[in-house]
Every structure is written in structure tokens, then in C-alpha cells.
PDB file of C-alpha atoms and ligand atoms in Angstrom:
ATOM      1  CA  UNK A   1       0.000   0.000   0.000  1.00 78.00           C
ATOM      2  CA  UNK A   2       1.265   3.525  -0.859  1.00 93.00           C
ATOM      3  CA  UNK A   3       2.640   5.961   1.909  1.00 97.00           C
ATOM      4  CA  UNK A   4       0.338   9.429   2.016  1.00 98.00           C
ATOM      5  CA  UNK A   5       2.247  12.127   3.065  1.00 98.00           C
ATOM      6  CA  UNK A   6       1.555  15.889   3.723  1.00 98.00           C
ATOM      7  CA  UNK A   7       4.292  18.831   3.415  1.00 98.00           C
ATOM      8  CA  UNK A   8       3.947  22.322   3.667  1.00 98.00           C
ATOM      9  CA  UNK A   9       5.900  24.414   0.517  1.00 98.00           C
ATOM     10  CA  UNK A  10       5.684  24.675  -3.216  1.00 98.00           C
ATOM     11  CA  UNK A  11       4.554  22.152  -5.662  1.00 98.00           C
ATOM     12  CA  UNK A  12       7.256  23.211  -8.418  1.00 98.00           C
ATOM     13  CA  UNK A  13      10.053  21.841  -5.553  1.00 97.00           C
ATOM     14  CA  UNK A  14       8.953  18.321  -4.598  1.00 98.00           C
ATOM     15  CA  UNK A  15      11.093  15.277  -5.490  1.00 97.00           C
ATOM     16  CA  UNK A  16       8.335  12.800  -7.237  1.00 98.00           C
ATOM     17  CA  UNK A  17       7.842  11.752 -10.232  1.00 98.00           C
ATOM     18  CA  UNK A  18       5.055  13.638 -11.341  1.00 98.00           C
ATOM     19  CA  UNK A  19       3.158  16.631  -9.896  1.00 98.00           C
ATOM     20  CA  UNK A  20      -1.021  17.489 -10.500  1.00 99.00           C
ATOM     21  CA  UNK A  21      -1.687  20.998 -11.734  1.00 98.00           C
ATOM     22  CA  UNK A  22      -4.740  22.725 -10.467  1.00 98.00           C
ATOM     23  CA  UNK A  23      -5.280  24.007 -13.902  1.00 98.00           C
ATOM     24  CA  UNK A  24      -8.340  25.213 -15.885  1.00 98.00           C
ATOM     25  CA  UNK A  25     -10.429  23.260 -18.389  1.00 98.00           C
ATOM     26  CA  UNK A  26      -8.916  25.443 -21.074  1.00 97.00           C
ATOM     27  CA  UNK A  27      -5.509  24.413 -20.249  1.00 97.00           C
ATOM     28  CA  UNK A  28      -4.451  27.889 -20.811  1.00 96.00           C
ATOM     29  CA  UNK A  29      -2.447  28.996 -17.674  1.00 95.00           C
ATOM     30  CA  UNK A  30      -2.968  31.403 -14.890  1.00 96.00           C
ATOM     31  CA  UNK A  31      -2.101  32.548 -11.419  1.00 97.00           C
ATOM     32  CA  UNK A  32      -2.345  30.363  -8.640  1.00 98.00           C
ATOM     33  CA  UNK A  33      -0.161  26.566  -8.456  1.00 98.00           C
ATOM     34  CA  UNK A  34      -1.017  27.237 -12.408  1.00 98.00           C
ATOM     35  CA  UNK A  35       0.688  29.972 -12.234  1.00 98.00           C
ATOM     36  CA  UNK A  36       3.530  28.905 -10.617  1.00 98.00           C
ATOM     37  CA  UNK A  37       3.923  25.277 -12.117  1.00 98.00           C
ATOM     38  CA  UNK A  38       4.179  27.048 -15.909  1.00 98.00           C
ATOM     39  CA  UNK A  39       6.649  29.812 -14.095  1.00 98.00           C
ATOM     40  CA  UNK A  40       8.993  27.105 -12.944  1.00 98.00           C
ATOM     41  CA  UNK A  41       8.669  24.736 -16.363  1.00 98.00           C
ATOM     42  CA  UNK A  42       9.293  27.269 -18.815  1.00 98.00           C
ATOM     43  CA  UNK A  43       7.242  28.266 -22.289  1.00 96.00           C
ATOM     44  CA  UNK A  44       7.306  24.331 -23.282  1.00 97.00           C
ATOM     45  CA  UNK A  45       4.415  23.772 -21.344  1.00 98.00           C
ATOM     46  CA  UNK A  46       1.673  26.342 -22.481  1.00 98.00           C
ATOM     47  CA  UNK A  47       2.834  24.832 -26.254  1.00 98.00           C
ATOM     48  CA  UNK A  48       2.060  21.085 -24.956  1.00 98.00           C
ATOM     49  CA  UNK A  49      -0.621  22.320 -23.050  1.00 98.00           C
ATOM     50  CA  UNK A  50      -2.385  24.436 -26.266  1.00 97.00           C
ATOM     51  CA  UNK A  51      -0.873  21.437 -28.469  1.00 97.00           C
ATOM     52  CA  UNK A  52      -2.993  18.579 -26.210  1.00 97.00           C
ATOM     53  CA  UNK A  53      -5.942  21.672 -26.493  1.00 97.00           C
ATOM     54  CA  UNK A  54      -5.814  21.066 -29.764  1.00 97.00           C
ATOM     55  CA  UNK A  55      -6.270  17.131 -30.479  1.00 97.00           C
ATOM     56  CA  UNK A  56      -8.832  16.962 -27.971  1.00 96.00           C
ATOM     57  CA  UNK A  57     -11.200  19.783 -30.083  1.00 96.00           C
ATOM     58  CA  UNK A  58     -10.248  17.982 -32.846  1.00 96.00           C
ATOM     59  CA  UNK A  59     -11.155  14.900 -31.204  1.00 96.00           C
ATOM     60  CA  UNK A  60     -14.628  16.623 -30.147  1.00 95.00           C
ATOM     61  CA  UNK A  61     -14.073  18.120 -26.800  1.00 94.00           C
ATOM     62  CA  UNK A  62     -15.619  21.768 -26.491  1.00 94.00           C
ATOM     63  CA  UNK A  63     -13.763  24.580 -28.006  1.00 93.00           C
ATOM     64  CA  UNK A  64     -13.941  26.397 -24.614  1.00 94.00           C
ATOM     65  CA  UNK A  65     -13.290  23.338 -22.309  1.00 95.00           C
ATOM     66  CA  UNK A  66     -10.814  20.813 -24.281  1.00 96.00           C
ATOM     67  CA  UNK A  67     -10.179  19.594 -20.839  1.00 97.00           C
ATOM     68  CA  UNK A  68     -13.504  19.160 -18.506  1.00 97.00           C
ATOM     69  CA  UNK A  69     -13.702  19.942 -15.038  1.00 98.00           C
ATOM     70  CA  UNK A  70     -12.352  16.544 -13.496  1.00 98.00           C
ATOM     71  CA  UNK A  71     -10.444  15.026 -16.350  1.00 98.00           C
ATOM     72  CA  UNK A  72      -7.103  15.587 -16.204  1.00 98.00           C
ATOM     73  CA  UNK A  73      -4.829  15.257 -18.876  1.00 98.00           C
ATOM     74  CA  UNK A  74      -0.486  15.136 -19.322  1.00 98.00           C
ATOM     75  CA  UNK A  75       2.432  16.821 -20.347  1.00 98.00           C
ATOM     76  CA  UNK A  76       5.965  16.420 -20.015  1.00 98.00           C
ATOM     77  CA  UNK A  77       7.659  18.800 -17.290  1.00 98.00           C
ATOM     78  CA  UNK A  78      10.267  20.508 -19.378  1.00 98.00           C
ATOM     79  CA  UNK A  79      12.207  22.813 -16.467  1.00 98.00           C
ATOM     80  CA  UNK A  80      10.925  21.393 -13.209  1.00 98.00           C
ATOM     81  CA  UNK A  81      12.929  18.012 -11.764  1.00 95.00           C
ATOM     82  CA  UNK A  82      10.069  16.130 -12.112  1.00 98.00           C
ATOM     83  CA  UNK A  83       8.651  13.332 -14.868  1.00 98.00           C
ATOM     84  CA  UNK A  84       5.832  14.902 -15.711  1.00 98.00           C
ATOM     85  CA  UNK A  85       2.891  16.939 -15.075  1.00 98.00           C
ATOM     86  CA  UNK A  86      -1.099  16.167 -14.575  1.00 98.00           C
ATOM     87  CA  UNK A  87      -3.626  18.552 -15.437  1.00 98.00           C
ATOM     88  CA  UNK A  88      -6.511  18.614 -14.140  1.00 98.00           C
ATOM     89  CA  UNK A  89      -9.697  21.368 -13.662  1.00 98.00           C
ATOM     90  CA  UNK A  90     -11.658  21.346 -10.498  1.00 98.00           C
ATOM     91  CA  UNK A  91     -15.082  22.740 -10.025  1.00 98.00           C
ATOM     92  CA  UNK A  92     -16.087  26.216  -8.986  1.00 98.00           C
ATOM     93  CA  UNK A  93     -17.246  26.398  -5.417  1.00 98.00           C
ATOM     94  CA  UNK A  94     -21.455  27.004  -5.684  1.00 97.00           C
ATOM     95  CA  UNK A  95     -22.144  25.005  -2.891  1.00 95.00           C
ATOM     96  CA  UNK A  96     -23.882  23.059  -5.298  1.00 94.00           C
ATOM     97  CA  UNK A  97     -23.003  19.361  -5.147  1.00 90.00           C
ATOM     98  CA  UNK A  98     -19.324  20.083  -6.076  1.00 96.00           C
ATOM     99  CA  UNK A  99     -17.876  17.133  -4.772  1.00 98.00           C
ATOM    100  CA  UNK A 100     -18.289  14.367  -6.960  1.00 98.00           C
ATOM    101  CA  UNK A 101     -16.612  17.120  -9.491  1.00 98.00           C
ATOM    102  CA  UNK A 102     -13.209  17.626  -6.830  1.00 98.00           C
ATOM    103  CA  UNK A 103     -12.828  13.799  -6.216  1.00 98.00           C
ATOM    104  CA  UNK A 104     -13.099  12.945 -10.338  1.00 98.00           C
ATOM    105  CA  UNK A 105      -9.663  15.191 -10.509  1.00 98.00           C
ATOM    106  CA  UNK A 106      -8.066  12.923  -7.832  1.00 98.00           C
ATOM    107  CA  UNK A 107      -8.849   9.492  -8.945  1.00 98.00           C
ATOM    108  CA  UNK A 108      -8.541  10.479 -12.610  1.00 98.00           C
ATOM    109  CA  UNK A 109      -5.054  11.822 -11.650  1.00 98.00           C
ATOM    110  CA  UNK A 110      -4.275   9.000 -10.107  1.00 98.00           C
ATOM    111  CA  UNK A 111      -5.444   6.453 -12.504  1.00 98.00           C
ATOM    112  CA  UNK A 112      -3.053   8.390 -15.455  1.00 98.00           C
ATOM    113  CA  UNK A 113       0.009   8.156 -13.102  1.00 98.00           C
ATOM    114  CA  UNK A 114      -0.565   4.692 -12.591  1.00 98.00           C
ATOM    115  CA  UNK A 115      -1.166   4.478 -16.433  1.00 98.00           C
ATOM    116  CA  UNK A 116       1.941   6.275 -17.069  1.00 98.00           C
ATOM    117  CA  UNK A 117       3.907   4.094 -15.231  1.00 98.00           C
ATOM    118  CA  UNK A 118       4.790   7.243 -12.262  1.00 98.00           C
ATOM    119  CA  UNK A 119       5.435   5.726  -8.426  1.00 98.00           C
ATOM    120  CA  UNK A 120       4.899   8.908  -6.899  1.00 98.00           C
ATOM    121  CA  UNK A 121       2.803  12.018  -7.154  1.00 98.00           C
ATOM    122  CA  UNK A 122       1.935  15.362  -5.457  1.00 99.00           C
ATOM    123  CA  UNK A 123      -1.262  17.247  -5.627  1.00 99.00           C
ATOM    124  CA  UNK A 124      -2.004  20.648  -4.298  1.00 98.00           C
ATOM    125  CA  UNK A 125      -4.737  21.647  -2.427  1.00 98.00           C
ATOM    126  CA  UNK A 126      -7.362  21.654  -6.160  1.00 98.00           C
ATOM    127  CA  UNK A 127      -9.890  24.405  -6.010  1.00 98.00           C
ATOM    128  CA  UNK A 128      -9.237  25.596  -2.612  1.00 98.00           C
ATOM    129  CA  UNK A 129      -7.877  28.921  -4.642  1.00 98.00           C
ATOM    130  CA  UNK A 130      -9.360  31.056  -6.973  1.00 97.00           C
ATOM    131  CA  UNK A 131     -12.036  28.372  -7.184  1.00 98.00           C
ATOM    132  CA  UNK A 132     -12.932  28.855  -3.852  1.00 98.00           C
ATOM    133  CA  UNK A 133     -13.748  25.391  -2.364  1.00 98.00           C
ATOM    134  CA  UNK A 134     -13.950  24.994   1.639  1.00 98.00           C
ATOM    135  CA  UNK A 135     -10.622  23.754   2.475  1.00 98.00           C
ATOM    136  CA  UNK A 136     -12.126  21.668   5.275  1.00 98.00           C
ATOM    137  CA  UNK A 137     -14.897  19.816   2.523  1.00 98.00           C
ATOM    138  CA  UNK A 138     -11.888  19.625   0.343  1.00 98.00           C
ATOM    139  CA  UNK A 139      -9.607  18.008   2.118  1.00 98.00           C
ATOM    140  CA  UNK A 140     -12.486  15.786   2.786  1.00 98.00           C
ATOM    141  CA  UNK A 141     -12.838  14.786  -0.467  1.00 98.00           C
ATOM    142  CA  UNK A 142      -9.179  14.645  -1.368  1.00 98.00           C
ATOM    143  CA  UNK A 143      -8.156  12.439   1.489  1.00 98.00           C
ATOM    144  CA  UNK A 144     -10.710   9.874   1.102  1.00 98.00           C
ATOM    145  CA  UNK A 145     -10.509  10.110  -3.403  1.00 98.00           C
ATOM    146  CA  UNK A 146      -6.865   8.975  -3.036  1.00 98.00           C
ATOM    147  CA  UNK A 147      -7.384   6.211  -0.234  1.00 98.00           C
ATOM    148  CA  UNK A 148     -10.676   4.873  -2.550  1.00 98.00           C
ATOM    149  CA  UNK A 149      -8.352   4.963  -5.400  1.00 98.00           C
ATOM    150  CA  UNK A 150      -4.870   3.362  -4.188  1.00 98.00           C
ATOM    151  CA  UNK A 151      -5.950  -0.608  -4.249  1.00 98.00           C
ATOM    152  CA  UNK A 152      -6.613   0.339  -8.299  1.00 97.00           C
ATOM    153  CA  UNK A 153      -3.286   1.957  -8.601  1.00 98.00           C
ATOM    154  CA  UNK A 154      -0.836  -0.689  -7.387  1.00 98.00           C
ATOM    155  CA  UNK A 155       2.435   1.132  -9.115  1.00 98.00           C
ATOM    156  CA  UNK A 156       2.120   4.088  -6.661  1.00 98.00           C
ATOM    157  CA  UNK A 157       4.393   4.082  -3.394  1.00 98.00           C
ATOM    158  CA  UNK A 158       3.746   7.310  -2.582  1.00 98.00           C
ATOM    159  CA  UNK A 159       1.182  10.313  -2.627  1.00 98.00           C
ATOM    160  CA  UNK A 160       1.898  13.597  -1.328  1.00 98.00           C
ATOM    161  CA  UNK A 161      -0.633  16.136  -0.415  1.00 98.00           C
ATOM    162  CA  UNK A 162       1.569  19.488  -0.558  1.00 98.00           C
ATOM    163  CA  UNK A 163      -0.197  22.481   1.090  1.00 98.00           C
ATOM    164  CA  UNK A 164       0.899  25.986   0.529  1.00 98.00           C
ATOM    165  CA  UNK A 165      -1.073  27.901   3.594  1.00 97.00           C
ATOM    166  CA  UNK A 166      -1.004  26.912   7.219  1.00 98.00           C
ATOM    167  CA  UNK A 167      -4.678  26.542   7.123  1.00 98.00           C
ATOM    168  CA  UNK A 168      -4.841  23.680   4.444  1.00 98.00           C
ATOM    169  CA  UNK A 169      -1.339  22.167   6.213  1.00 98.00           C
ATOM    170  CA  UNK A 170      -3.602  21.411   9.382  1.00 98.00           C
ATOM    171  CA  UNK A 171      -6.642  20.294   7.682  1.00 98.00           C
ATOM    172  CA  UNK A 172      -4.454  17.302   5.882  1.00 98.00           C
ATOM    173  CA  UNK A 173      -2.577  16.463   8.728  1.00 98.00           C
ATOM    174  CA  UNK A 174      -5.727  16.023  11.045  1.00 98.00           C
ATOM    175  CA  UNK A 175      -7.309  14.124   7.958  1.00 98.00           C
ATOM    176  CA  UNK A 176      -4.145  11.701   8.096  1.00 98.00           C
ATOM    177  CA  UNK A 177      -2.590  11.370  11.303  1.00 92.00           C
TER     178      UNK A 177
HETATM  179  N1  APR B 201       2.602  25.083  -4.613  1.00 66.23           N
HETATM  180  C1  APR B 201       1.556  24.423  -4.016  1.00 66.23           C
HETATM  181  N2  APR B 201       0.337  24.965  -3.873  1.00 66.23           N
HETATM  182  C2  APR B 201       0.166  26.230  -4.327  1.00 66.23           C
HETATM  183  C3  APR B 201       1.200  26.971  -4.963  1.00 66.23           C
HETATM  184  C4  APR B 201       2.455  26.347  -5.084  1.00 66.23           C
HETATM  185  N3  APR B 201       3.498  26.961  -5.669  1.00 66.23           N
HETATM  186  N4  APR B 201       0.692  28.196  -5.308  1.00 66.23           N
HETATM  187  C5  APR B 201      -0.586  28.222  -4.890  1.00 66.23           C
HETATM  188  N5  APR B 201      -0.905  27.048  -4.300  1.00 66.23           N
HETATM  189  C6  APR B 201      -2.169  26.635  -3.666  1.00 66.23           C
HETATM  190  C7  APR B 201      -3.131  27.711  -3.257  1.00 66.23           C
HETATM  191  O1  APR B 201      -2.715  28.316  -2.039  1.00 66.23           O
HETATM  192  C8  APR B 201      -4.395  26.879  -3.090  1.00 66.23           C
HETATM  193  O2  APR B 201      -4.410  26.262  -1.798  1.00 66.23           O
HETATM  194  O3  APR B 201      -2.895  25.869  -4.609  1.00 66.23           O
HETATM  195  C9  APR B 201      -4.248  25.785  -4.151  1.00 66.23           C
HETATM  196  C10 APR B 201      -5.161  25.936  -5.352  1.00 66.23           C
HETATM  197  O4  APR B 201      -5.378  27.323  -5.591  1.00 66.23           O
HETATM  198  P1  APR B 201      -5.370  27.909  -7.090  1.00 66.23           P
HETATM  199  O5  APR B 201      -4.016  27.815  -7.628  1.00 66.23           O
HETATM  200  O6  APR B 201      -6.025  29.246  -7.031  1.00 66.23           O
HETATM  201  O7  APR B 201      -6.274  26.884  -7.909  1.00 66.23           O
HETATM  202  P2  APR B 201      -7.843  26.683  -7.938  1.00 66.23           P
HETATM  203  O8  APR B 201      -8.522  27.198  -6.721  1.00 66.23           O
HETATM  204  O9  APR B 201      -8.026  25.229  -8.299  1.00 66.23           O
HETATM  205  O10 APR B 201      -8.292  27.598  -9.152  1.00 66.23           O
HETATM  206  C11 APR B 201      -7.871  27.233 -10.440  1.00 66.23           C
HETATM  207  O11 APR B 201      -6.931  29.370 -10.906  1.00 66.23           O
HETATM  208  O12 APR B 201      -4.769  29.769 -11.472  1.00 66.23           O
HETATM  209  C12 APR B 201      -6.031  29.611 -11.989  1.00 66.23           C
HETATM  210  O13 APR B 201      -5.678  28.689 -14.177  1.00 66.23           O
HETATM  211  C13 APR B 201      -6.130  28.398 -12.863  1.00 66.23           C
HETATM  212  O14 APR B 201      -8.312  28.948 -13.649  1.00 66.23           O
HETATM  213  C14 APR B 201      -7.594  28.102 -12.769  1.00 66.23           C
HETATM  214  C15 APR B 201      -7.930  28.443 -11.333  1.00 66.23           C
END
């Protein structure tokens, strides 16, 4: 069974094999881990990411959302030390019935690392930002996803939550300890 682990600190920085992006269903970048994450892997990644766009319009997806809210979707990691990269959108907070939405981006990352052949992975805290999910409900979900998923993903060793605030920090270490 896979080690779950929670660090506070910065996404881009982590020694796994392949990090989740908390990105939007246009893949087109933006502030945030998005932000950060394209910062730290250079211009190579908004081409894959408008490149992947691209096939999956042509494929059929929406023109607007080439990447729906809970699919998630990969790309190579061109600066950062890592294998890889997951994309992934989560759902706008509406308080509407949201989480079936938050946990599709954490098994769905999960079951493409597995696919992919990755042994470890880090997520950030997905649409606890700009999106403005309850940390608490989201840590909820995230914590229990990845535990549902593991037994299907038997080529991961080890998940890491990593947490950027204090606040979210906490939350996953009550959730796990
Ligand atoms: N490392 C780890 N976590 C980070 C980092 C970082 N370098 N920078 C920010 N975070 C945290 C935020 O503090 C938050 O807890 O990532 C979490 C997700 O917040 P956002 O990045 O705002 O993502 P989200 O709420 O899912 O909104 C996604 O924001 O940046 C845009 O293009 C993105 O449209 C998409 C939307």
C-alpha cells in the first residue's frame, strides 16, 4: 500500500515523479499553483498544453473546455525536476453538489500516473484557490478520493498532499494522522 504524506511548501520543488496541476479546463495557464507550475517549467508547457488543447477539439471536446472539469490530462515537465505533469480542472465552489466534481480530478489523476507508469505524485490543495472550495470539505474529499483509489493503482508508493497555507497544512494532517 502507498505511503500518504503531507508537506507544507511549493509544488514546483517536490522530489516525485510527477506533480497534479490545479489548472483550468482550457488548459491555458494562470495565477495560482497554475501559475507557478508554468513559471517554474518554462514556455514548453503552455505549447504542450495548447498542443494537447488542440487534439482533444479535434477529437470533439468543447472549443472552450478541451479539458472538462475533473479530467485531467499530461504533459511532459520541461524545467521542473520532475517526470511529468497532470492537469486537471476542479469545479467552482457554488455550494452546489461540487464534490463528486473535486474527487473525479483525484482518482482520474491517479489512474493516469498509474497508467503512465509514475510511483509517486503530489497534488495541491485543487480548487481551494481562486475556485474557492472549503478547504475543510476539500480536504475531505481529497483524502478519502486517493485512499478509494490506491488498491486500483498498485504502481504508486507514494502520494503527497503538498499544502501551501497553514490553514490547508492542518486540515491534511488532522485528515491523516
Ligand atoms: N505550490 C503548491 N500549492 C500552491 C502553490 C504552489 N506553488 N501556489 C498556490 N498554491 C495553492 C493555493 O494556495 C491553493 O491552496 O494551490 C491551491 C489551489 O489554488 P489555485 O491555484 O487558485 O487553484 P484553484 O482554486 O483550483 O483555481 C484554479 O486558478 O490559477 C487559476 O488557471 C487556474 O483557472 C484556474 C484556477
Amino acid at each position: 500500500m502507498a505511503v500518504i504524506e503531507v508537506i507544507q511548501g511549493d509544488i514546483t520543488a517536490v522530489d516525485v515523479d510527477v506533480i497534479v496541476n490545479a489548472a483550468n479546463s482550457a488548459l491555458a495557464g494562470g495565477g495560482g499553483v497554475d501559475g507557478a507550475i508554468h513559471r517554474a517549467a518554462g514556455p514548453g508547457l503552455h505549447e504542450a498544453c495548447m498542443k494537447i488543447a488542440a487534439e482533444k477539439r479535434k477529437a470533439g471536446a468543447s472549443f472552450s473546455e478541451p479539458c472538462p472539469t475533473g479530467e485531467a490530462v499530461l504533459t511532459g515537465a520541461f524545467n521542473l525536476r520532475c517526470k511529468g505533469i497532470i492537469h486537471t480542472a476542479g469545479p467552482v465552489w457554488h455550494g452546489r453538489g461540487e464534490s463528486g466534481l473535486l474527487a473525479s480530478c483525484y482518482r482520474n489523476s491517479l489512474l493516469l500516473a498509474e497508467q503512465s507508469g509514475f510511483a509517486s505524485i503530489a497534488f495541491p490543495n485543487i480548487s481551494t484557490g481562486v475556485y474557492g472550495y472549503p478547504k475543510d470539505l476539500a480536504a475531505d474529499v481529497a483524502v478519502k478520493t486517493v485512499r478509494e483509489t490506491l488498491p486500483d493503482c498498485p504502481g504508486i508508493k507514494r502520494v503527497l498532499f503538498v499544502c501551501f497555507d497553514r490553514e490547508n497544512y492542518g486540515l491534511y494532517q488532522t485528515r491523516l494522522s
